[in-house]
């Protein structure tokens, strides 16, 4: 009985071994020689050494530029780029705008007449104009020669003060003989020149002011206003019509101020000369004085 069981066991083992041998063709192998091989990959375009290279003989543009329309102050220009092959394109040149000067006085302003100021473009000469009231009071009443009058007896008209005024004011007569009648006529536009004042001017003129009685001429020399003090226009009042009073602060010496009322006929805005009627020292300025405007 034992022999039969042993034989049966041996047979069972043989059957198992045969079954294992037959199933080997269905099991993946770990042998490199029998493992499935991967297919070679095609090189991508990015790895192609000739990718992106220019075919032989292809043209490369090279452009020269030229300003075909220059930019003006307020209009754009054009720059044109051209290749030797004839290909072109354009680029806009921005307009730079005007290059204006500072505002400058074109026509003087007066108390009753506006002036103008003008500025001009330095490139195209375009100009702009605006109304101006700058220096209206000074233009109307200030007279740089008046210290010669105010400094002589504090406003006294005399042969000496009138010749001092004439020497400073009438530069066209300087350093050359001028007929007495011509000089008296010029002064008469600004002062009431009486016969007594004419005689006084001739008397004073024989010394310092070159009066020559033989041909009735003066030779005026401007010695400047040093020592005459300074006079500043501080305002004016309107007395009706063309009658005005101009007020000057006169400084004969340092820290000394003397106020003068100068009554006059106002003619400057019409192109004429103011005529001075009287000079009076005053203790204080009037309450209704009109002060100079901005910029004076």
Coordinates of C-alpha atoms in Angstrom, one line a residue:
X1 CA 0.0 0.0 0.0
X2 CA 2.8 2.4 0.8
X3 CA 4.5 1.6 -2.5
X4 CA 1.4 2.6 -4.3
X5 CA 1.1 5.9 -2.5
X6 CA 4.7 6.7 -3.2
X7 CA 4.3 6.0 -6.9
X8 CA 1.3 8.1 -7.1
X9 CA 3.2 11.1 -5.5
X10 CA 6.0 10.8 -8.0
X11 CA 3.6 10.8 -10.9
X12 CA 1.9 13.9 -9.5
X13 CA 5.2 15.8 -9.3
X14 CA 6.1 14.9 -12.9
X15 CA 2.7 16.2 -14.2
X16 CA 3.3 19.5 -12.3
X17 CA 6.8 19.9 -13.8
X18 CA 5.5 19.3 -17.4
X19 CA 2.7 21.9 -16.8
X20 CA 5.2 24.5 -15.6
X21 CA 7.4 23.9 -18.7
X22 CA 4.6 24.5 -21.1
X23 CA 3.4 27.8 -19.6
X24 CA 6.9 29.5 -20.0
X25 CA 6.1 31.0 -23.5
X26 CA 3.2 33.1 -22.0
X27 CA 5.4 34.8 -19.3
X28 CA 7.4 38.0 -20.1
X29 CA 11.1 37.3 -20.1
X30 CA 13.7 39.4 -18.3
X31 CA 16.4 38.4 -20.7
X32 CA 17.7 41.4 -22.6
X33 CA 18.2 39.3 -25.7
X34 CA 14.5 38.5 -25.9
X35 CA 13.0 41.8 -24.6
X36 CA 11.0 43.9 -27.3
X37 CA 13.2 46.6 -28.8
X38 CA 12.0 50.3 -29.1
X39 CA 11.8 51.9 -32.6
X40 CA 14.4 54.7 -33.4
X41 CA 12.8 58.4 -33.2
X42 CA 12.9 60.8 -36.1
X43 CA 15.0 63.9 -35.3
X44 CA 12.7 66.9 -34.7
X45 CA 12.8 70.1 -36.8
X46 CA 14.3 71.9 -33.9
X47 CA 17.3 69.6 -33.9
X48 CA 17.8 69.8 -37.6
X49 CA 21.1 71.6 -38.1
X50 CA 19.9 73.3 -41.3
X51 CA 16.6 74.6 -39.7
X52 CA 16.4 78.5 -40.0
X53 CA 19.3 79.0 -42.3
X54 CA 18.7 81.3 -45.3
X55 CA 18.7 79.5 -48.7
X56 CA 21.6 80.5 -50.8
X57 CA 21.0 83.7 -52.8
X58 CA 18.1 85.2 -50.8
X59 CA 18.3 89.1 -50.4
X60 CA 18.8 90.9 -47.1
X61 CA 17.3 94.4 -46.8
X62 CA 19.6 97.3 -46.0
X63 CA 17.9 100.7 -45.7
X64 CA 19.2 104.2 -46.1
X65 CA 17.1 107.0 -44.6
X66 CA 16.3 110.4 -46.0
X67 CA 14.1 113.3 -44.8
X68 CA 11.6 113.6 -47.6
X69 CA 9.4 116.2 -45.9
X70 CA 10.9 118.4 -43.2
X71 CA 8.8 118.9 -40.1
X72 CA 7.6 122.4 -39.6
X73 CA 6.8 124.0 -36.3
X74 CA 3.2 122.8 -36.3
X75 CA 3.1 120.1 -39.0
X76 CA 4.7 116.6 -39.0
X77 CA 7.5 115.6 -41.4
X78 CA 8.3 112.3 -43.2
X79 CA 11.4 110.2 -43.2
X80 CA 11.7 107.6 -46.0
X81 CA 13.7 104.4 -45.7
X82 CA 14.8 102.8 -49.0
X83 CA 16.6 99.5 -49.8
X84 CA 18.6 99.0 -53.0
X85 CA 16.0 96.5 -54.1
X86 CA 13.4 99.2 -54.2
X87 CA 11.6 98.3 -51.0
X88 CA 10.6 101.4 -49.0
X89 CA 8.7 102.4 -45.9
X90 CA 8.1 105.8 -44.1
X91 CA 8.3 107.1 -40.6
X92 CA 6.6 110.2 -39.2
X93 CA 8.7 113.1 -37.8
X94 CA 6.8 114.8 -35.0
X95 CA 6.3 118.6 -35.3
X96 CA 8.4 120.3 -32.6
X97 CA 6.1 123.3 -32.0
X98 CA 7.0 127.0 -32.0
X99 CA 10.1 128.4 -30.4
X100 CA 8.8 131.8 -29.1
X101 CA 10.8 134.6 -27.8
X102 CA 9.9 136.4 -24.5
X103 CA 7.1 138.9 -24.7
X104 CA 8.4 142.3 -25.8
X105 CA 6.8 145.7 -25.9
X106 CA 5.6 146.4 -29.4
X107 CA 3.7 149.7 -28.8
X108 CA 3.8 151.7 -25.5
X109 CA 0.8 151.8 -23.2
X110 CA -0.5 155.0 -21.8
X111 CA -3.0 155.8 -19.0
X112 CA -5.8 156.2 -21.6
X113 CA -4.4 154.0 -24.4
X114 CA -3.5 150.3 -24.2
X115 CA -0.3 149.1 -25.8
X116 CA 0.7 145.8 -27.2
X117 CA 3.3 143.1 -26.5
X118 CA 4.5 140.7 -29.1
X119 CA 6.5 137.4 -29.2
X120 CA 7.9 135.8 -32.3
X121 CA 8.9 132.2 -33.3
X122 CA 12.6 132.2 -34.1
X123 CA 12.1 129.4 -36.7
X124 CA 9.1 130.3 -38.8
X125 CA 8.5 134.0 -37.6
X126 CA 5.0 133.3 -36.5
X127 CA 4.0 135.9 -34.0
X128 CA 1.5 136.4 -31.2
X129 CA 0.3 139.8 -29.9
X130 CA -1.5 140.7 -26.7
X131 CA -2.8 143.8 -25.0
X132 CA -0.4 145.5 -22.6
X133 CA -0.8 148.1 -19.9
X134 CA 2.8 147.8 -18.7
X135 CA 4.5 151.1 -17.7
X136 CA 1.4 153.1 -18.6
X137 CA 1.9 155.7 -15.9
X138 CA 5.6 156.1 -16.4
X139 CA 5.1 156.3 -20.2
X140 CA 2.5 159.0 -19.6
X141 CA 4.3 161.3 -17.1
X142 CA 7.9 160.3 -16.3
X143 CA 10.6 162.6 -17.6
X144 CA 14.2 161.6 -16.9
X145 CA 15.4 165.2 -17.4
X146 CA 13.2 166.7 -14.6
X147 CA 15.9 166.3 -11.8
X148 CA 17.7 169.2 -13.6
X149 CA 14.6 171.3 -13.1
X150 CA 13.7 170.1 -9.6
X151 CA 17.3 170.4 -8.5
X152 CA 17.5 174.1 -9.4
X153 CA 15.8 176.1 -6.7
X154 CA 13.5 173.1 -6.0
X155 CA 11.6 173.5 -9.3
X156 CA 12.4 177.0 -10.4
X157 CA 12.6 177.6 -14.1
X158 CA 15.7 179.6 -14.9
X159 CA 18.1 179.9 -17.8
X160 CA 20.5 177.6 -16.0
X161 CA 17.9 174.8 -15.2
X162 CA 16.5 174.9 -18.8
X163 CA 19.9 174.6 -20.3
X164 CA 20.7 171.7 -18.0
X165 CA 17.5 170.1 -19.0
X166 CA 18.2 170.7 -22.7
X167 CA 21.7 169.3 -22.5
X168 CA 20.4 166.0 -21.0
X169 CA 17.3 165.7 -23.1
X170 CA 18.1 166.8 -26.6
X171 CA 20.9 164.5 -27.5
X172 CA 20.5 165.3 -31.2
X173 CA 21.9 168.8 -30.4
X174 CA 24.9 167.6 -28.3
X175 CA 28.4 168.8 -29.0
X176 CA 27.6 170.8 -32.1
X177 CA 26.3 174.4 -32.7
X178 CA 22.5 174.6 -32.7
X179 CA 20.6 177.8 -33.5
X180 CA 19.1 179.5 -30.4
X181 CA 15.7 179.7 -32.2
X182 CA 15.8 175.9 -32.8
X183 CA 16.6 175.2 -29.1
X184 CA 13.9 177.7 -27.9
X185 CA 11.3 176.0 -30.1
X186 CA 12.2 172.5 -28.8
X187 CA 11.9 173.7 -25.2
X188 CA 8.7 175.6 -25.9
X189 CA 7.0 172.2 -26.6
X190 CA 7.6 171.4 -22.9
X191 CA 7.8 174.7 -21.0
X192 CA 6.4 178.3 -21.2
X193 CA 9.5 179.9 -22.6
X194 CA 9.2 183.7 -22.0
X195 CA 11.5 186.4 -23.4
X196 CA 13.1 186.7 -20.0
X197 CA 13.9 183.0 -19.9
X198 CA 15.5 183.3 -23.4
X199 CA 17.6 186.1 -22.3
X200 CA 18.6 184.2 -19.1
X201 CA 19.6 181.2 -21.2
X202 CA 21.9 183.3 -23.4
X203 CA 23.5 184.9 -20.4
X204 CA 24.1 181.5 -18.7
X205 CA 25.1 180.0 -22.1
X206 CA 28.1 182.3 -22.6
X207 CA 30.0 180.2 -20.1
X208 CA 29.2 176.6 -19.7
X209 CA 26.7 176.0 -22.6
X210 CA 28.7 177.4 -25.5
X211 CA 26.5 180.3 -26.5
X212 CA 28.0 182.3 -29.4
X213 CA 26.4 185.7 -29.7
X214 CA 28.0 186.3 -33.1
X215 CA 25.9 183.6 -34.8
X216 CA 23.3 183.1 -32.0
X217 CA 24.0 179.5 -31.4
X218 CA 24.5 177.1 -28.4
X219 CA 26.8 174.2 -28.2
X220 CA 25.4 171.9 -25.5
X221 CA 27.4 169.4 -23.5
X222 CA 25.8 166.9 -21.3
X223 CA 27.6 166.8 -18.0
X224 CA 25.3 164.1 -16.6
X225 CA 23.1 164.4 -13.6
X226 CA 25.6 163.6 -10.9
X227 CA 25.0 165.9 -7.9
X228 CA 21.5 166.7 -9.1
X229 CA 19.8 164.1 -7.0
X230 CA 17.2 161.7 -8.3
X231 CA 13.5 162.0 -9.0
X232 CA 11.0 159.2 -9.0
X233 CA 7.4 159.4 -10.3
X234 CA 5.1 158.3 -7.5
X235 CA 1.7 158.8 -9.1
X236 CA -0.7 161.3 -10.7
X237 CA -4.1 162.9 -10.4
X238 CA -6.5 163.9 -13.2
X239 CA -7.7 167.5 -13.0
X240 CA -10.1 167.4 -15.9
X241 CA -9.6 167.3 -19.7
X242 CA -5.9 167.0 -20.5
X243 CA -4.9 168.7 -17.2
X244 CA -3.0 166.4 -14.8
X245 CA -0.7 166.6 -11.9
X246 CA 2.3 164.3 -11.7
X247 CA 3.9 163.8 -8.3
X248 CA 7.6 163.3 -7.9
X249 CA 9.7 162.3 -4.9
X250 CA 12.9 164.2 -5.3
X251 CA 16.0 163.1 -3.3
X252 CA 18.5 166.0 -3.3
X253 CA 20.6 164.2 -0.7
X254 CA 20.6 160.8 1.0
X255 CA 17.7 160.3 3.4
X256 CA 16.1 163.6 2.3
X257 CA 12.8 163.4 0.3
X258 CA 11.0 166.4 -1.2
X259 CA 7.7 166.0 -2.9
X260 CA 6.8 168.0 -6.0
X261 CA 3.5 168.5 -7.8
X262 CA 4.2 169.1 -11.5
X263 CA 1.1 170.4 -13.2
X264 CA 1.0 169.7 -16.9
X265 CA -0.9 169.4 -20.2
X266 CA -1.0 165.7 -21.0
X267 CA -0.2 165.0 -24.7
X268 CA 1.9 161.9 -24.9
X269 CA -0.8 159.3 -25.9
X270 CA -1.4 161.5 -29.0
X271 CA 2.3 161.5 -29.9
X272 CA 3.0 164.9 -28.5
X273 CA 5.1 166.2 -25.5
X274 CA 3.7 167.0 -22.1
X275 CA 3.9 170.7 -21.4
X276 CA 4.9 171.5 -17.8
X277 CA 2.9 174.4 -16.4
X278 CA 4.2 174.7 -12.8
X279 CA 6.5 173.1 -10.2
X280 CA 5.5 173.3 -6.5
X281 CA 6.9 171.7 -3.4
X282 CA 4.2 170.0 -1.3
X283 CA 4.3 168.6 2.3
X284 CA 2.4 165.4 1.5
X285 CA 0.8 163.5 -1.4
X286 CA -2.9 163.9 -2.0
X287 CA -5.3 161.2 -0.9
X288 CA -6.7 160.6 -4.4
X289 CA -3.3 160.0 -6.0
X290 CA -3.3 157.2 -8.6
X291 CA -0.3 155.0 -8.1
X292 CA 1.7 153.4 -10.9
X293 CA 0.5 150.0 -12.1
X294 CA 2.2 146.7 -11.9
X295 CA 5.6 146.5 -13.7
X296 CA 6.4 150.2 -13.2

